[in-house]
Amino acid sequence: MDVKFVEMALLYDFYGSVLTLRQQEIIDLYYMKDYSLAEIGELLGISRQAVHDNLKRAKKQLYGMEDSLGLVKRFHRDRKEWSVVLDRIAGVIDALEAEGGKEKLMAELREIMEFITQATGG
């Protein structure tokens, strides 16, 4: 999937609720369902140019929200930080397994890893 589509999907997930229903529908059709501008226009009964204009306004709004709040940037940063934590926990488990003991501690660390993995969608 194109990086721009992934980026727009994230922006939409975080800030889509600030868009009008029409803008939400157009973003969904264009980015998530891969409709062309002409197909969207036909489906919604508006011109291709109107679809383009709505799409442009919606994107500007989404990027403006990101510039103001930075939630997507924070999301990426947090995922990287959690990834480092998971790697460190995996290293501890590997070291404990090599020593052949500490079963309760290893089980606890595995549970923590599973929790973090689920919490971050990884």
mmCIF file of C-alpha atoms in Angstrom:
data_model
loop_
_atom_site.group_PDB
_atom_site.id
_atom_site.type_symbol
_atom_site.label_atom_id
_atom_site.label_comp_id
_atom_site.label_asym_id
_atom_site.label_seq_id
_atom_site.Cartn_x
_atom_site.Cartn_y
_atom_site.Cartn_z
ATOM 1 C CA MET A 1 0.000 0.000 0.000
ATOM 2 C CA ASP A 2 1.225 3.466 -0.866
ATOM 3 C CA VAL A 3 2.778 5.394 2.028
ATOM 4 C CA LYS A 4 0.472 8.370 1.390
ATOM 5 C CA PHE A 5 -2.575 6.109 1.713
ATOM 6 C CA VAL A 6 -1.297 4.694 5.012
ATOM 7 C CA GLU A 7 -0.531 8.189 6.285
ATOM 8 C CA MET A 8 -3.989 9.413 5.308
ATOM 9 C CA ALA A 9 -5.604 6.380 6.954
ATOM 10 C CA LEU A 10 -3.835 7.227 10.219
ATOM 11 C CA LEU A 11 -4.784 10.893 9.999
ATOM 12 C CA TYR A 12 -8.373 9.874 9.296
ATOM 13 C CA ASP A 13 -8.400 7.460 12.251
ATOM 14 C CA PHE A 14 -7.180 10.146 14.625
ATOM 15 C CA TYR A 15 -8.981 13.213 13.293
ATOM 16 C CA GLY A 16 -11.719 12.008 10.926
ATOM 17 C CA SER A 17 -14.483 12.972 13.324
ATOM 18 C CA VAL A 18 -13.740 16.681 12.774
ATOM 19 C CA LEU A 19 -14.639 16.360 9.091
ATOM 20 C CA THR A 20 -18.130 16.801 7.717
ATOM 21 C CA LEU A 21 -20.020 13.611 6.932
ATOM 22 C CA ARG A 22 -19.537 14.275 3.219
ATOM 23 C CA GLN A 23 -15.775 14.719 3.661
ATOM 24 C CA GLN A 24 -15.610 11.539 5.745
ATOM 25 C CA GLU A 25 -17.451 9.647 3.035
ATOM 26 C CA ILE A 26 -15.176 10.972 0.291
ATOM 27 C CA ILE A 27 -11.990 10.195 2.265
ATOM 28 C CA ASP A 28 -13.299 6.697 2.991
ATOM 29 C CA LEU A 29 -14.193 6.007 -0.631
ATOM 30 C CA TYR A 30 -10.985 7.444 -2.056
ATOM 31 C CA TYR A 31 -8.359 6.220 0.401
ATOM 32 C CA MET A 32 -9.872 3.178 2.065
ATOM 33 C CA LYS A 33 -11.941 1.748 -0.782
ATOM 34 C CA ASP A 34 -9.747 2.953 -3.662
ATOM 35 C CA TYR A 35 -12.501 4.607 -5.710
ATOM 36 C CA SER A 36 -11.503 7.088 -8.388
ATOM 37 C CA LEU A 37 -12.628 10.710 -8.254
ATOM 38 C CA ALA A 38 -15.014 10.042 -11.136
ATOM 39 C CA GLU A 39 -16.490 6.974 -9.418
ATOM 40 C CA ILE A 40 -17.040 8.917 -6.203
ATOM 41 C CA GLY A 41 -18.639 11.772 -8.106
ATOM 42 C CA GLU A 42 -20.998 9.400 -9.871
ATOM 43 C CA LEU A 43 -21.868 7.618 -6.628
ATOM 44 C CA LEU A 44 -22.545 10.857 -4.734
ATOM 45 C CA GLY A 45 -24.140 12.717 -7.620
ATOM 46 C CA ILE A 46 -21.524 15.472 -7.730
ATOM 47 C CA SER A 47 -18.880 16.465 -10.245
ATOM 48 C CA ARG A 48 -15.381 15.034 -10.270
ATOM 49 C CA GLN A 49 -14.117 18.554 -9.521
ATOM 50 C CA ALA A 50 -16.392 18.803 -6.466
ATOM 51 C CA VAL A 51 -14.968 15.509 -5.217
ATOM 52 C CA HIS A 52 -11.444 16.825 -5.788
ATOM 53 C CA ASP A 53 -12.201 20.074 -3.944
ATOM 54 C CA ASN A 54 -13.796 18.247 -1.001
ATOM 55 C CA LEU A 55 -10.864 15.850 -0.836
ATOM 56 C CA LYS A 56 -8.373 18.716 -0.885
ATOM 57 C CA ARG A 57 -10.225 20.577 1.904
ATOM 58 C CA ALA A 58 -10.501 17.427 4.012
ATOM 59 C CA LYS A 59 -6.783 16.661 3.639
ATOM 60 C CA LYS A 60 -5.906 20.236 4.572
ATOM 61 C CA GLN A 61 -8.071 19.947 7.683
ATOM 62 C CA LEU A 62 -6.535 16.602 8.692
ATOM 63 C CA TYR A 63 -2.972 17.857 8.226
ATOM 64 C CA GLY A 64 -3.868 21.034 10.112
ATOM 65 C CA MET A 65 -5.120 18.985 13.041
ATOM 66 C CA GLU A 66 -1.910 16.949 13.015
ATOM 67 C CA ASP A 67 0.174 20.129 12.943
ATOM 68 C CA SER A 68 -1.754 21.399 15.971
ATOM 69 C CA LEU A 69 -2.033 18.225 18.045
ATOM 70 C CA GLY A 70 0.666 15.871 16.747
ATOM 71 C CA LEU A 71 -1.192 12.685 17.709
ATOM 72 C CA VAL A 72 0.035 10.644 14.737
ATOM 73 C CA LYS A 73 3.617 11.717 15.387
ATOM 74 C CA ARG A 74 3.216 10.767 19.052
ATOM 75 C CA PHE A 75 1.665 7.438 18.022
ATOM 76 C CA HIS A 76 4.722 6.593 15.884
ATOM 77 C CA ARG A 77 7.112 7.678 18.634
ATOM 78 C CA ASP A 78 5.288 5.615 21.262
ATOM 79 C CA ARG A 79 5.308 2.513 19.045
ATOM 80 C CA LYS A 80 9.075 2.852 18.606
ATOM 81 C CA GLU A 81 9.580 3.249 22.348
ATOM 82 C CA TRP A 82 7.420 0.218 23.141
ATOM 83 C CA SER A 83 9.319 -1.771 20.536
ATOM 84 C CA VAL A 84 12.550 -1.030 22.401
ATOM 85 C CA VAL A 85 10.944 -2.169 25.666
ATOM 86 C CA LEU A 86 9.754 -5.392 24.036
ATOM 87 C CA ASP A 87 13.229 -6.059 22.637
ATOM 88 C CA ARG A 88 14.781 -5.565 26.068
ATOM 89 C CA ILE A 89 12.263 -7.902 27.704
ATOM 90 C CA ALA A 90 12.948 -10.504 25.016
ATOM 91 C CA GLY A 91 16.650 -10.188 25.802
ATOM 92 C CA VAL A 92 15.993 -10.773 29.510
ATOM 93 C CA ILE A 93 13.914 -13.857 28.719
ATOM 94 C CA ASP A 94 16.648 -15.217 26.461
ATOM 95 C CA ALA A 95 19.243 -14.666 29.184
ATOM 96 C CA LEU A 96 17.071 -16.339 31.818
ATOM 97 C CA GLU A 97 16.369 -19.309 29.561
ATOM 98 C CA ALA A 98 20.087 -19.729 28.963
ATOM 99 C CA GLU A 99 20.579 -19.961 32.722
ATOM 100 C CA GLY A 100 17.822 -22.600 32.908
ATOM 101 C CA GLY A 101 15.728 -21.185 35.756
ATOM 102 C CA LYS A 102 13.557 -18.456 37.106
ATOM 103 C CA GLU A 103 10.349 -19.848 35.527
ATOM 104 C CA LYS A 104 7.989 -17.506 37.355
ATOM 105 C CA LEU A 105 9.945 -14.422 36.316
ATOM 106 C CA MET A 106 10.086 -15.592 32.710
ATOM 107 C CA ALA A 107 6.321 -16.215 32.698
ATOM 108 C CA GLU A 108 5.693 -12.752 34.118
ATOM 109 C CA LEU A 109 7.916 -11.106 31.515
ATOM 110 C CA ARG A 110 6.108 -13.019 28.775
ATOM 111 C CA GLU A 111 2.769 -11.746 30.080
ATOM 112 C CA ILE A 112 4.115 -8.191 30.075
ATOM 113 C CA MET A 113 5.345 -8.634 26.510
ATOM 114 C CA GLU A 114 1.966 -9.995 25.423
ATOM 115 C CA PHE A 115 0.174 -7.081 27.073
ATOM 116 C CA ILE A 116 2.402 -4.501 25.411
ATOM 117 C CA THR A 117 2.131 -6.257 22.045
ATOM 118 C CA GLN A 118 -1.667 -6.249 22.246
ATOM 119 C CA ALA A 119 -1.796 -2.667 23.509
ATOM 120 C CA THR A 120 0.299 -1.425 20.604
ATOM 121 C CA GLY A 121 -1.361 -3.550 17.935
ATOM 122 C CA GLY A 122 1.939 -5.217 17.107
#
